[in-house]
Amino acid sequence: MRIVCNQWLHRTVLCIVLIFAAGCSDEEVPKKVQINARSATITDPVPHIDDSSFKFSFDHRLSPKDDVRTYLPFLNYLQRHTGLSFSLRFTESYEDNVDNLGRGLVQFAAMGPVNAIIAQKKYGAGCLVMGLNKDSKPEYRSVIVAGVETSINSLADLAGKSFAFGDQYSTQGHVIAKKMLEDAGIALQDLRGHVFTGSHANTARAVLNGNYDAGAIQDTLAEKLAMEGKIKIIKVSNPYPSSLICHVKSVDPEVLKTVKNALLDMDPTGVHRELLVGWGRTEMPHGFTEFHQESLDEIAVLVDRYLLNPSKDNR
């Protein structure tokens, strides 16, 4: 299959995302602080999108524009190294990412372990590879952070404070963080209030702007903001399995083999560094490794407790 030029695709998806972002309400998390201030200028006409391509989607991490800037060059890498055609489909929520994969609206998706487990259970989806962190390990951590001027210095200090989670189906932004609070003896009813912001970037803004006293975000973003003196890190979780590239069960096995090999061969800090944009901000900064189902066992227990059978969960 021939590789399709994606210059127009960059413009197409960015246009869609800019329109989507402009239409979103800022009431839940006021956006006074910009975490990433880059912008895009679009002037050329937008051609028709090729419907014959494999569709790829992702769980939200940063702003829509920054997430798209990261994944479009990644898809260009896949096109160059597989000979297949890919296009990006933007989804509005983590839950939509699972459902679109299950319904076949997308064939591949970058997902956190929580969404990967739900996609497997609900739709029989498969997983190809797991992301490698900066230490080349297939794991990441959740980080609970607070504003630098707050009196919060430990998890015990969160009692009576307000807390921002990410998306309800986020591994780092919700499920791991909830386990951390539980282990520290902090139940949701012990908080003054809590919210699901929808993404790590929204949670960071909520804490930075003082809308919420503390929140849970991905480790890479937490480290960046802490180094800049914008937030303080309260607690870092134990390591859990990193994000994955998953697929709908109907994809041809030969296609899966080709895509998997390209993913395993990707070298984001070496020969392929110039092809990628902002890849170091993802949970997969050093590329990918083999996926093993048993690596998801611990998260699967938490998914069952907090999301699938939350009989005593006060969300």
XYZ file of C-alpha atoms in Angstrom:
315
model
C 0.000 0.000 0.000
C 1.374 3.387 -0.871
C 2.222 6.068 1.606
C -0.145 9.046 1.436
C 1.296 12.535 1.793
C 0.100 13.969 5.103
C 0.836 17.666 4.788
C -2.851 18.391 4.247
C -3.722 16.006 7.062
C -1.705 18.108 9.498
C -3.738 21.139 8.539
C -7.033 19.253 8.526
C -6.735 17.851 12.026
C -5.317 21.044 13.475
C -8.253 22.956 12.025
C -10.692 20.519 13.584
C -8.934 20.693 16.936
C -8.755 24.476 16.954
C -12.487 24.666 16.243
C -13.177 22.073 18.945
C -11.010 23.856 21.494
C -12.636 27.199 20.790
C -16.049 25.724 21.434
C -15.192 24.189 24.817
C -16.422 25.766 28.015
C -13.858 27.141 30.462
C -16.232 27.041 33.414
C -14.918 23.822 34.935
C -11.227 24.730 34.826
C -10.410 28.393 34.065
C -7.378 28.557 31.801
C -5.452 31.492 33.282
C -2.092 29.715 33.071
C -0.708 28.338 29.815
C 1.336 25.170 30.174
C 2.355 25.090 26.514
C 1.999 28.373 24.680
C 2.821 27.336 21.094
C 0.220 28.148 18.441
C -0.467 27.192 14.840
C -1.318 29.268 11.783
C -3.478 27.667 9.085
C -4.012 29.414 5.778
C -4.299 26.759 3.034
C -7.608 25.179 1.946
C -8.434 21.823 3.538
C -8.743 18.858 1.124
C -10.911 15.774 1.642
C -9.598 13.232 4.196
C -8.650 9.802 2.800
C -11.167 7.340 4.280
C -9.047 4.351 3.215
C -6.400 5.012 5.866
C -6.079 3.302 9.228
C -7.531 5.605 11.879
C -5.538 6.306 15.053
C -6.761 7.991 18.248
C -5.388 8.676 21.721
C -6.220 9.399 25.349
C -5.919 13.106 26.152
C -2.762 14.256 27.884
C -1.950 17.915 27.235
C -3.990 20.436 25.268
C -5.752 19.193 22.104
C -3.366 21.185 19.901
C -0.246 19.872 21.622
C -1.474 16.277 21.606
C -2.164 16.524 17.867
C 1.261 18.078 17.217
C 2.804 15.067 18.912
C 0.803 12.312 17.226
C 0.802 13.571 13.630
C 4.599 13.213 13.205
C 4.321 9.833 14.941
C 1.832 8.699 12.300
C 4.161 9.986 9.598
C 6.851 7.762 11.105
C 4.501 4.777 10.932
C 3.650 5.539 7.313
C 7.308 5.718 6.307
C 8.170 2.462 8.028
C 5.126 0.367 7.173
C 4.007 1.575 3.742
C 0.510 1.907 5.198
C -1.669 5.006 5.329
C -2.727 6.462 8.712
C -4.922 9.369 9.742
C -5.682 10.870 13.132
C -9.154 10.858 14.673
C -9.652 13.243 17.577
C -11.886 11.953 20.382
C -13.451 14.110 23.083
C -12.905 11.796 26.053
C -11.099 8.704 27.303
C -14.408 6.818 27.192
C -14.942 7.788 23.540
C -11.466 6.488 22.738
C -12.454 3.026 23.991
C -15.851 3.012 22.306
C -14.525 4.252 18.960
C -11.939 1.470 18.972
C -14.531 -1.130 19.897
C -16.936 0.046 17.178
C -14.199 0.054 14.555
C -14.273 3.827 13.995
C -10.544 3.693 14.702
C -8.239 0.725 14.206
C -5.378 1.756 16.513
C -5.244 3.832 19.701
C -2.760 5.004 22.305
C -4.301 4.152 25.676
C -3.462 4.092 29.328
C -3.726 0.706 31.082
C -7.225 1.477 32.423
C -8.659 2.098 28.962
C -6.730 -0.847 27.519
C -8.260 -3.175 30.118
C -11.775 -1.832 29.502
C -11.305 -2.125 25.720
C -10.205 -5.726 26.163
C -13.103 -6.628 28.456
C -15.797 -4.758 26.534
C -14.724 -5.275 22.912
C -12.004 -7.921 22.802
C -9.409 -5.369 21.705
C -5.752 -6.341 21.536
C -2.547 -4.570 22.549
C 0.638 -4.479 20.490
C 3.308 -2.769 22.604
C 3.945 -0.881 25.842
C 5.678 2.473 26.171
C 9.170 2.873 27.611
C 9.904 5.697 30.060
C 13.092 7.796 30.203
C 14.837 4.904 31.983
C 13.740 2.502 29.211
C 11.302 0.697 31.519
C 7.652 -0.063 30.570
C 6.229 1.820 33.525
C 5.082 5.210 34.743
C 3.872 6.845 37.938
C 1.094 9.086 39.146
C 2.112 12.251 40.961
C -0.006 14.165 43.450
C 0.843 17.853 43.326
C -0.214 21.047 45.076
C 0.231 24.771 44.630
C 3.575 26.090 45.807
C 1.934 28.496 48.251
C -0.331 25.932 49.914
C 0.261 24.363 53.331
C -0.060 20.867 51.830
C 3.133 18.888 52.306
C 1.861 15.324 52.694
C -1.151 13.236 51.740
C -2.459 13.576 55.302
C -2.729 17.325 54.707
C -5.322 16.720 51.971
C -8.112 16.132 54.493
C -10.558 19.008 54.150
C -8.922 20.199 50.907
C -10.258 20.178 47.351
C -8.791 17.738 44.825
C -8.668 17.546 41.008
C -8.503 14.197 39.240
C -7.978 13.915 35.484
C -10.385 11.851 33.425
C -12.410 9.239 35.290
C -10.804 6.571 33.058
C -7.262 7.920 33.445
C -4.704 5.578 34.991
C -2.344 8.238 36.349
C -4.936 10.971 36.744
C -7.519 8.942 38.662
C -7.121 5.225 39.398
C -3.544 5.207 40.732
C -4.126 8.485 42.580
C -7.259 7.107 44.214
C -5.260 4.107 45.440
C -2.645 6.495 46.845
C -5.303 8.433 48.769
C -6.872 5.189 49.979
C -3.520 3.878 51.228
C -2.999 7.156 53.109
C -6.391 6.839 54.797
C -7.974 9.651 52.771
C -11.457 8.815 51.461
C -13.302 11.037 49.020
C -15.674 12.139 51.777
C -12.636 13.422 53.695
C -12.007 15.957 50.918
C -13.786 19.303 50.748
C -14.657 18.423 47.182
C -13.259 16.813 44.046
C -13.637 17.111 40.268
C -12.741 15.192 37.100
C -11.094 17.720 34.777
C -10.742 15.507 31.696
C -6.961 15.675 31.194
C -3.607 16.084 32.915
C -3.252 19.586 31.480
C -6.631 20.646 32.866
C -5.736 19.278 36.296
C -2.424 21.121 36.260
C -4.217 24.365 35.368
C -6.763 23.791 38.131
C -3.950 23.556 40.694
C -1.825 26.315 39.163
C -4.762 28.716 39.130
C -5.789 27.889 42.692
C -9.160 26.451 41.689
C -8.285 23.242 43.528
C -5.788 22.710 46.334
C -4.171 19.595 44.879
C -4.463 17.148 42.004
C -3.055 14.083 40.280
C -1.131 14.260 36.991
C 1.311 12.216 34.913
C 4.928 12.052 36.095
C 6.481 13.714 33.045
C 4.283 16.812 33.341
C 4.705 16.950 37.121
C 8.495 16.877 36.831
C 8.470 19.635 34.215
C 6.219 21.954 36.243
C 8.086 21.262 39.485
C 11.412 22.127 37.833
C 9.856 25.402 36.676
C 8.737 26.124 40.249
C 5.046 26.158 39.301
C 3.857 23.317 41.548
C 5.237 21.196 44.358
C 5.258 17.427 44.344
C 3.512 15.892 47.348
C 3.725 12.178 46.580
C 4.943 9.955 43.750
C 3.264 6.581 43.308
C 4.820 3.179 42.924
C 5.516 2.236 39.293
C 2.642 0.880 37.222
C 2.530 -0.347 33.595
C 2.863 2.397 31.016
C 0.589 3.362 28.136
C 0.010 0.997 25.249
C -0.799 0.947 21.555
C -3.978 -1.085 21.161
C -5.967 -2.269 18.158
C -9.439 -3.385 17.158
C -9.659 -7.165 16.898
C -10.601 -7.117 13.198
C -7.260 -5.749 11.916
C -5.472 -8.156 9.591
C -2.698 -10.101 11.411
C -0.129 -9.177 8.764
C -0.927 -5.493 9.265
C -0.577 -5.930 13.029
C 2.799 -7.596 12.565
C 4.014 -4.800 10.302
C 2.843 -2.049 12.665
C 4.229 -3.795 15.729
C 7.669 -4.174 14.133
C 7.702 -0.477 13.213
C 6.774 0.481 16.773
C 9.464 -1.735 18.290
C 12.028 -0.288 15.861
C 11.180 3.338 16.683
C 14.116 5.146 18.301
C 12.801 8.518 19.572
C 16.092 9.599 21.147
C 18.297 8.403 18.293
C 17.842 7.965 14.552
C 14.154 8.942 14.561
C 14.477 11.945 16.846
C 14.126 14.492 14.059
C 10.936 12.878 12.747
C 9.049 13.308 16.030
C 7.736 16.394 17.835
C 7.292 16.593 21.610
C 7.588 12.837 22.011
C 9.539 13.296 25.251
C 6.352 14.657 26.876
C 4.496 11.380 26.315
C 4.587 8.308 28.566
C 6.635 6.615 25.818
C 9.717 8.858 25.476
C 12.076 5.945 24.734
C 9.791 4.097 22.348
C 8.165 0.719 22.878
C 8.688 -2.827 24.093
C 6.777 -6.110 23.944
C 3.375 -6.238 25.640
C 2.684 -8.919 28.246
C -0.885 -9.365 29.460
C 0.117 -10.165 33.037
C 1.632 -6.695 33.392
C -1.924 -5.321 33.614
C -3.040 -7.591 36.448
C -2.578 -5.083 39.286
C -4.317 -2.271 37.403
C -7.124 -4.658 36.455
C -7.897 -5.125 40.164
C -8.169 -1.347 40.615
C -10.316 -0.974 37.499
C -12.723 -3.537 38.906
C -12.788 -1.819 42.298
C -13.129 1.805 41.214
C -14.857 1.665 37.815
C -16.577 -1.620 37.048
C -17.911 -2.546 40.480
C -17.711 0.610 42.645
C -20.235 -0.590 45.258
C -18.571 1.372 48.055
C -16.962 4.057 45.957
C -18.046 7.620 46.736
C -17.097 9.206 43.422
